[in-house]
mmCIF file with all atom_site columns, C-alpha atoms and ligand atoms in Angstrom:
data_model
loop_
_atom_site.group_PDB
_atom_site.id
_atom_site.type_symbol
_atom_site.label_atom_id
_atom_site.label_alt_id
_atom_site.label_comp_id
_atom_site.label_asym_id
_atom_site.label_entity_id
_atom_site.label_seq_id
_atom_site.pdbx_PDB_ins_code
_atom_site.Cartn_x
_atom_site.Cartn_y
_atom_site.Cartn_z
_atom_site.occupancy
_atom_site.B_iso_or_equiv
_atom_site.pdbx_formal_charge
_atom_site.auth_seq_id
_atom_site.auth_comp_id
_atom_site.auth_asym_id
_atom_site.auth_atom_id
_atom_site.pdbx_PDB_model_num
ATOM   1  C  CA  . UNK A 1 1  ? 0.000   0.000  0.000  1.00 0.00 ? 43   UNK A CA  1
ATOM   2  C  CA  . UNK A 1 2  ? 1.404   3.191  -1.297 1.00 0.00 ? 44   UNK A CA  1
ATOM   3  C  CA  . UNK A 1 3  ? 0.489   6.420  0.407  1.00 0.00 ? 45   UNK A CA  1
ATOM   4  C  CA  . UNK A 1 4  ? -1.946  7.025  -2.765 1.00 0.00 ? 46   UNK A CA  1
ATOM   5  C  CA  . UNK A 1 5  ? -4.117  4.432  -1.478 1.00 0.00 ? 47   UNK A CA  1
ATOM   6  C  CA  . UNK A 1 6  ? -7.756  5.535  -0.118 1.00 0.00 ? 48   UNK A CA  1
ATOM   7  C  CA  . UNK A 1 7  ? -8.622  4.095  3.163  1.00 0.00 ? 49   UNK A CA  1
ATOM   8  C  CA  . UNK A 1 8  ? -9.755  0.718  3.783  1.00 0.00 ? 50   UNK A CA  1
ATOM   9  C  CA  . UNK A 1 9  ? -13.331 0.885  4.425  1.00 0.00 ? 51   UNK A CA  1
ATOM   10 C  CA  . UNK A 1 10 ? -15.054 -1.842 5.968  1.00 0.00 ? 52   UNK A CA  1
ATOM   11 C  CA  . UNK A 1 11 ? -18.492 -2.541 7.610  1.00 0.00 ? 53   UNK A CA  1
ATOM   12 C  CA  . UNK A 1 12 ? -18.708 -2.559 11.385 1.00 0.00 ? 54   UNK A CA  1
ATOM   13 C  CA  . UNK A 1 13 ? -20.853 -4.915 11.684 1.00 0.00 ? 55   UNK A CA  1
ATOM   14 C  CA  . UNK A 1 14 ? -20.235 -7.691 8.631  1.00 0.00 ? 56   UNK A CA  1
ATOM   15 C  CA  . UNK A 1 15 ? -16.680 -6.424 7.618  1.00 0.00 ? 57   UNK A CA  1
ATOM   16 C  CA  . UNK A 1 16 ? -17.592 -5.860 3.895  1.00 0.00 ? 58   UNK A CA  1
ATOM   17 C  CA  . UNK A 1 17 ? -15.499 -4.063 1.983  1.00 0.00 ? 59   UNK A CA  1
ATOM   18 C  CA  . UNK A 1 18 ? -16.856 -0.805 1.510  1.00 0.00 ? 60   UNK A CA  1
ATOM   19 C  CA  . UNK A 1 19 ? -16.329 1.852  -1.380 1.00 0.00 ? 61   UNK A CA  1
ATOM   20 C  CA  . UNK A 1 20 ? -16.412 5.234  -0.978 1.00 0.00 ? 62   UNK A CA  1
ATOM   21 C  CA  . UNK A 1 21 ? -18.613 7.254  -3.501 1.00 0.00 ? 63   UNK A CA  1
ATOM   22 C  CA  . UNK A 1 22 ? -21.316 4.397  -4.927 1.00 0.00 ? 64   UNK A CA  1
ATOM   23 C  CA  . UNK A 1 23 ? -23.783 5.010  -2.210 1.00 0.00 ? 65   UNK A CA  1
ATOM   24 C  CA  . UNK A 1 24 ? -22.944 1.415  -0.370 1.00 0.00 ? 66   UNK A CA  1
ATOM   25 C  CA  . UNK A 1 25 ? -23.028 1.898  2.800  1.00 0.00 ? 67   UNK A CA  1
ATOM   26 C  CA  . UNK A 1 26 ? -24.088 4.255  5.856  1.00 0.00 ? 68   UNK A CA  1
ATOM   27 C  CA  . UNK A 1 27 ? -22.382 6.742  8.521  1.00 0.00 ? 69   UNK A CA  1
ATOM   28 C  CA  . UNK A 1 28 ? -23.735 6.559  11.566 1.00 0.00 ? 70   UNK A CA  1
ATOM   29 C  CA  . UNK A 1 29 ? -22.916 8.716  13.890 1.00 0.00 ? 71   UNK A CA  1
ATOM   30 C  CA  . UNK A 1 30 ? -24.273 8.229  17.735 1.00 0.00 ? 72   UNK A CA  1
ATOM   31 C  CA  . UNK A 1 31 ? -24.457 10.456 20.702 1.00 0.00 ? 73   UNK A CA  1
ATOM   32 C  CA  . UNK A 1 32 ? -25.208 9.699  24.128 1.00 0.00 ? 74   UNK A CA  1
ATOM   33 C  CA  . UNK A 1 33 ? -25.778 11.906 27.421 1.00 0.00 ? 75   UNK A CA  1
ATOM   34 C  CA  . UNK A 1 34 ? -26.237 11.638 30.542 1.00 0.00 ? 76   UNK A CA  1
ATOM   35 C  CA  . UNK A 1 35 ? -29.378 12.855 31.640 1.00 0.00 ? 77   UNK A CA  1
ATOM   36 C  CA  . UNK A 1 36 ? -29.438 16.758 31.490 1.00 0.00 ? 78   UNK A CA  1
ATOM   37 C  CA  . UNK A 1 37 ? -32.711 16.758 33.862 1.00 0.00 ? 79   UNK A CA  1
ATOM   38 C  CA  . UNK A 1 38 ? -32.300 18.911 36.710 1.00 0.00 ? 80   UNK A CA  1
ATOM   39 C  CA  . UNK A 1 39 ? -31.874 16.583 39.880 1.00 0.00 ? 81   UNK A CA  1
ATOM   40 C  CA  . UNK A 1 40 ? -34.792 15.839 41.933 1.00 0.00 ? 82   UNK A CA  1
ATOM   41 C  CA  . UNK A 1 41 ? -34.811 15.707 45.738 1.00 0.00 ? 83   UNK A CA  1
ATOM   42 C  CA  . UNK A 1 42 ? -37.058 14.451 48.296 1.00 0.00 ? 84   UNK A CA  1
ATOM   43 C  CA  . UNK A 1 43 ? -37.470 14.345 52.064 1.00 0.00 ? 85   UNK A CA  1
ATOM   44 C  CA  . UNK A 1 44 ? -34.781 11.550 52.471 1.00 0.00 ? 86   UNK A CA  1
ATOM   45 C  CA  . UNK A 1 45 ? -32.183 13.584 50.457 1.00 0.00 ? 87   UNK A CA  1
ATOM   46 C  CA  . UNK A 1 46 ? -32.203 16.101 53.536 1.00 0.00 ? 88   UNK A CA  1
ATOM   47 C  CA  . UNK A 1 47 ? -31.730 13.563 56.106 1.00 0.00 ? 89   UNK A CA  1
ATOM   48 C  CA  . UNK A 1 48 ? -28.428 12.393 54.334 1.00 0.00 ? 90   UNK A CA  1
ATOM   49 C  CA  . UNK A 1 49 ? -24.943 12.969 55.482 1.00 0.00 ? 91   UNK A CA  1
ATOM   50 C  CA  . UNK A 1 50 ? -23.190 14.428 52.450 1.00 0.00 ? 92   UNK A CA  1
ATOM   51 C  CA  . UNK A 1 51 ? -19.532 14.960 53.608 1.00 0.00 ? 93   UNK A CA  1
ATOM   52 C  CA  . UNK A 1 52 ? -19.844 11.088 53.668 1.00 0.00 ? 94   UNK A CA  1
ATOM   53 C  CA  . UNK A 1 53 ? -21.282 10.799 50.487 1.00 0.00 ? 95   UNK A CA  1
ATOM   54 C  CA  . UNK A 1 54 ? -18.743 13.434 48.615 1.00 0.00 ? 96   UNK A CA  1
ATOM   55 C  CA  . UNK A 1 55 ? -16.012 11.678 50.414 1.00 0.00 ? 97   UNK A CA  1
ATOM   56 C  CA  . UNK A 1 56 ? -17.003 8.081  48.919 1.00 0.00 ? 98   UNK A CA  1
ATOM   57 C  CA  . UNK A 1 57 ? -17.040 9.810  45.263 1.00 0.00 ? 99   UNK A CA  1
ATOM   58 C  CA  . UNK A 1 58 ? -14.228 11.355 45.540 1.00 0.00 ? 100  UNK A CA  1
ATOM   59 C  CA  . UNK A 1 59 ? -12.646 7.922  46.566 1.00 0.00 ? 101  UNK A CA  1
ATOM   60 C  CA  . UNK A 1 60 ? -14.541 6.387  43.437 1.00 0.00 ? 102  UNK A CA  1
ATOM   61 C  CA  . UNK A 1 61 ? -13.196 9.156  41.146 1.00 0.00 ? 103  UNK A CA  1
ATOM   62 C  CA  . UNK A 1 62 ? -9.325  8.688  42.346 1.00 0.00 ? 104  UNK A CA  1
ATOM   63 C  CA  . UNK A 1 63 ? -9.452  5.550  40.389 1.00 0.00 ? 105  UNK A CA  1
ATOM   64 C  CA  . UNK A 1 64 ? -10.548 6.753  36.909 1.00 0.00 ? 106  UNK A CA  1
ATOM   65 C  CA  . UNK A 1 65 ? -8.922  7.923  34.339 1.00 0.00 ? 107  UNK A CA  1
ATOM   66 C  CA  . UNK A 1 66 ? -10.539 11.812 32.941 1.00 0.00 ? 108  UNK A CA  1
ATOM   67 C  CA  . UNK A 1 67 ? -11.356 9.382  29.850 1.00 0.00 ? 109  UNK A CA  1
ATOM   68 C  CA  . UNK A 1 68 ? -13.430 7.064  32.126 1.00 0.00 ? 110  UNK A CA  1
ATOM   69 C  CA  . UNK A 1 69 ? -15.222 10.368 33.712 1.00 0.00 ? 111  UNK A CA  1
ATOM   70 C  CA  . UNK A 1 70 ? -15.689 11.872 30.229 1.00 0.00 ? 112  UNK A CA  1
ATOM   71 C  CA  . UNK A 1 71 ? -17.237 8.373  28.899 1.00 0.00 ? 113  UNK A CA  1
ATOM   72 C  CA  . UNK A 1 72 ? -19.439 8.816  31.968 1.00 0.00 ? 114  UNK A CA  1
ATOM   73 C  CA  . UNK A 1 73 ? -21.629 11.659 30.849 1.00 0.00 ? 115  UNK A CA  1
ATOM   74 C  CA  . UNK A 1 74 ? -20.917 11.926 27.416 1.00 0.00 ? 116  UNK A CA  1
ATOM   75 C  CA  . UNK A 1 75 ? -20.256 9.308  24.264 1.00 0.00 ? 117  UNK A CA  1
ATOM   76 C  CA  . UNK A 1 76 ? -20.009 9.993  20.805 1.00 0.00 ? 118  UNK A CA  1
ATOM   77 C  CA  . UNK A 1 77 ? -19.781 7.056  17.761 1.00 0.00 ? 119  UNK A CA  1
ATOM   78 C  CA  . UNK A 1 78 ? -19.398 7.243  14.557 1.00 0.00 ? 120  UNK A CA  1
ATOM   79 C  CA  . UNK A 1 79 ? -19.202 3.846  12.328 1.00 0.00 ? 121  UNK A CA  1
ATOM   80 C  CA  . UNK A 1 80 ? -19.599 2.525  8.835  1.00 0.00 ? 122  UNK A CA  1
ATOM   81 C  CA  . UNK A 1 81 ? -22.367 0.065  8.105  1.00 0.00 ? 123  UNK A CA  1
ATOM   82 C  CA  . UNK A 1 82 ? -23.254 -1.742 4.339  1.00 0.00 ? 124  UNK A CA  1
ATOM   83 C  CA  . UNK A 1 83 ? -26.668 -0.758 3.284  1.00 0.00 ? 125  UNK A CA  1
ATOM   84 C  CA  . UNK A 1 84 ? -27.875 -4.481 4.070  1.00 0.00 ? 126  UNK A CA  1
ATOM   85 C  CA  . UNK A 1 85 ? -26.307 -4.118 7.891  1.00 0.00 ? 127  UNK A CA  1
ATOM   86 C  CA  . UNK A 1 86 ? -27.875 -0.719 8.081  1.00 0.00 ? 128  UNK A CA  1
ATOM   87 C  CA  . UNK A 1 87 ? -31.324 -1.920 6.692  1.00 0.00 ? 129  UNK A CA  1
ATOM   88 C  CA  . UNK A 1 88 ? -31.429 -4.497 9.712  1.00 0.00 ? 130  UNK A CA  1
ATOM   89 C  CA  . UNK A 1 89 ? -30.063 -1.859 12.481 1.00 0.00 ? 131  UNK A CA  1
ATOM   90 C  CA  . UNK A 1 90 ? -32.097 0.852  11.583 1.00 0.00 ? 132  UNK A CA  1
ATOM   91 C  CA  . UNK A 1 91 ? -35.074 -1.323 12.086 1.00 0.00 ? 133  UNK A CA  1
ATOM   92 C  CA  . UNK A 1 92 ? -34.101 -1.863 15.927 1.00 0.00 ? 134  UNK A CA  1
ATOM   93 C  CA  . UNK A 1 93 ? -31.561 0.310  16.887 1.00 0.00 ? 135  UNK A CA  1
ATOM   94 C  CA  . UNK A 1 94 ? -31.805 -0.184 20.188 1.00 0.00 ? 136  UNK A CA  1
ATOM   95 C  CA  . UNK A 1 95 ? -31.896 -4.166 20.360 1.00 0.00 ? 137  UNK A CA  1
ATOM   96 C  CA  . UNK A 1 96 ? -34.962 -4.021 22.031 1.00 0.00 ? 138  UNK A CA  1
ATOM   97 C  CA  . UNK A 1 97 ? -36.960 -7.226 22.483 1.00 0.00 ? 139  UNK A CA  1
ATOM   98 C  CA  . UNK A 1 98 ? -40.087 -6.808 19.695 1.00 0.00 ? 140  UNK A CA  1
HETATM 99 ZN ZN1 . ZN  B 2 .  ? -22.343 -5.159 6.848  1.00 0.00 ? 1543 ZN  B ZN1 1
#
């Protein structure tokens, strides 16, 4: 491979070949976050002893990496399917049970 070559395109999912420009296959891009509700309290919240609580979390958070954290709230995908991969995904993109 010469550094002329085009990328090696293959299908996530099947690994097809895949080639660029003839309308074969799909970009999907994902993103996922956390939920951006505002948090809800109740009564029990109150009755809680947070210097405990902040000091457990801070323990958990010593032992990941800022990647790990990141990953945490906030994912983003991108991938290459073949239209016949795609055509099965898009149909149940979440893998739900029918
Ligand atoms: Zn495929």
């Amino acid at each position: 491979m010469n550094n002329a070559d085009p990328p090696r395109l293959r299908c996530e999912h099947c690994s097809r070949p895949l080639q660029a420009g003839r309308g074969a296959f799909y970009l999907v891009r994902i993103e996922a976050v956390a939920d951006p509700s505002p948090p809800v309290f109740d009564e029990e919240d109150f009755d809680r002893d947070f210097a405990i609580e902040i000091d457990q979390l801070l323990d958990r958070v010593r032992t990941l990496s800022e990647q790990d954290l990141e990953d945490q709230v906030h994912r983003q995908l991108a991938f290459l399917l073949c239209v016949p991969c795609y055509n099965r995904w898009i149909k149940n993109p979440t893998g739900a049970n029918p």
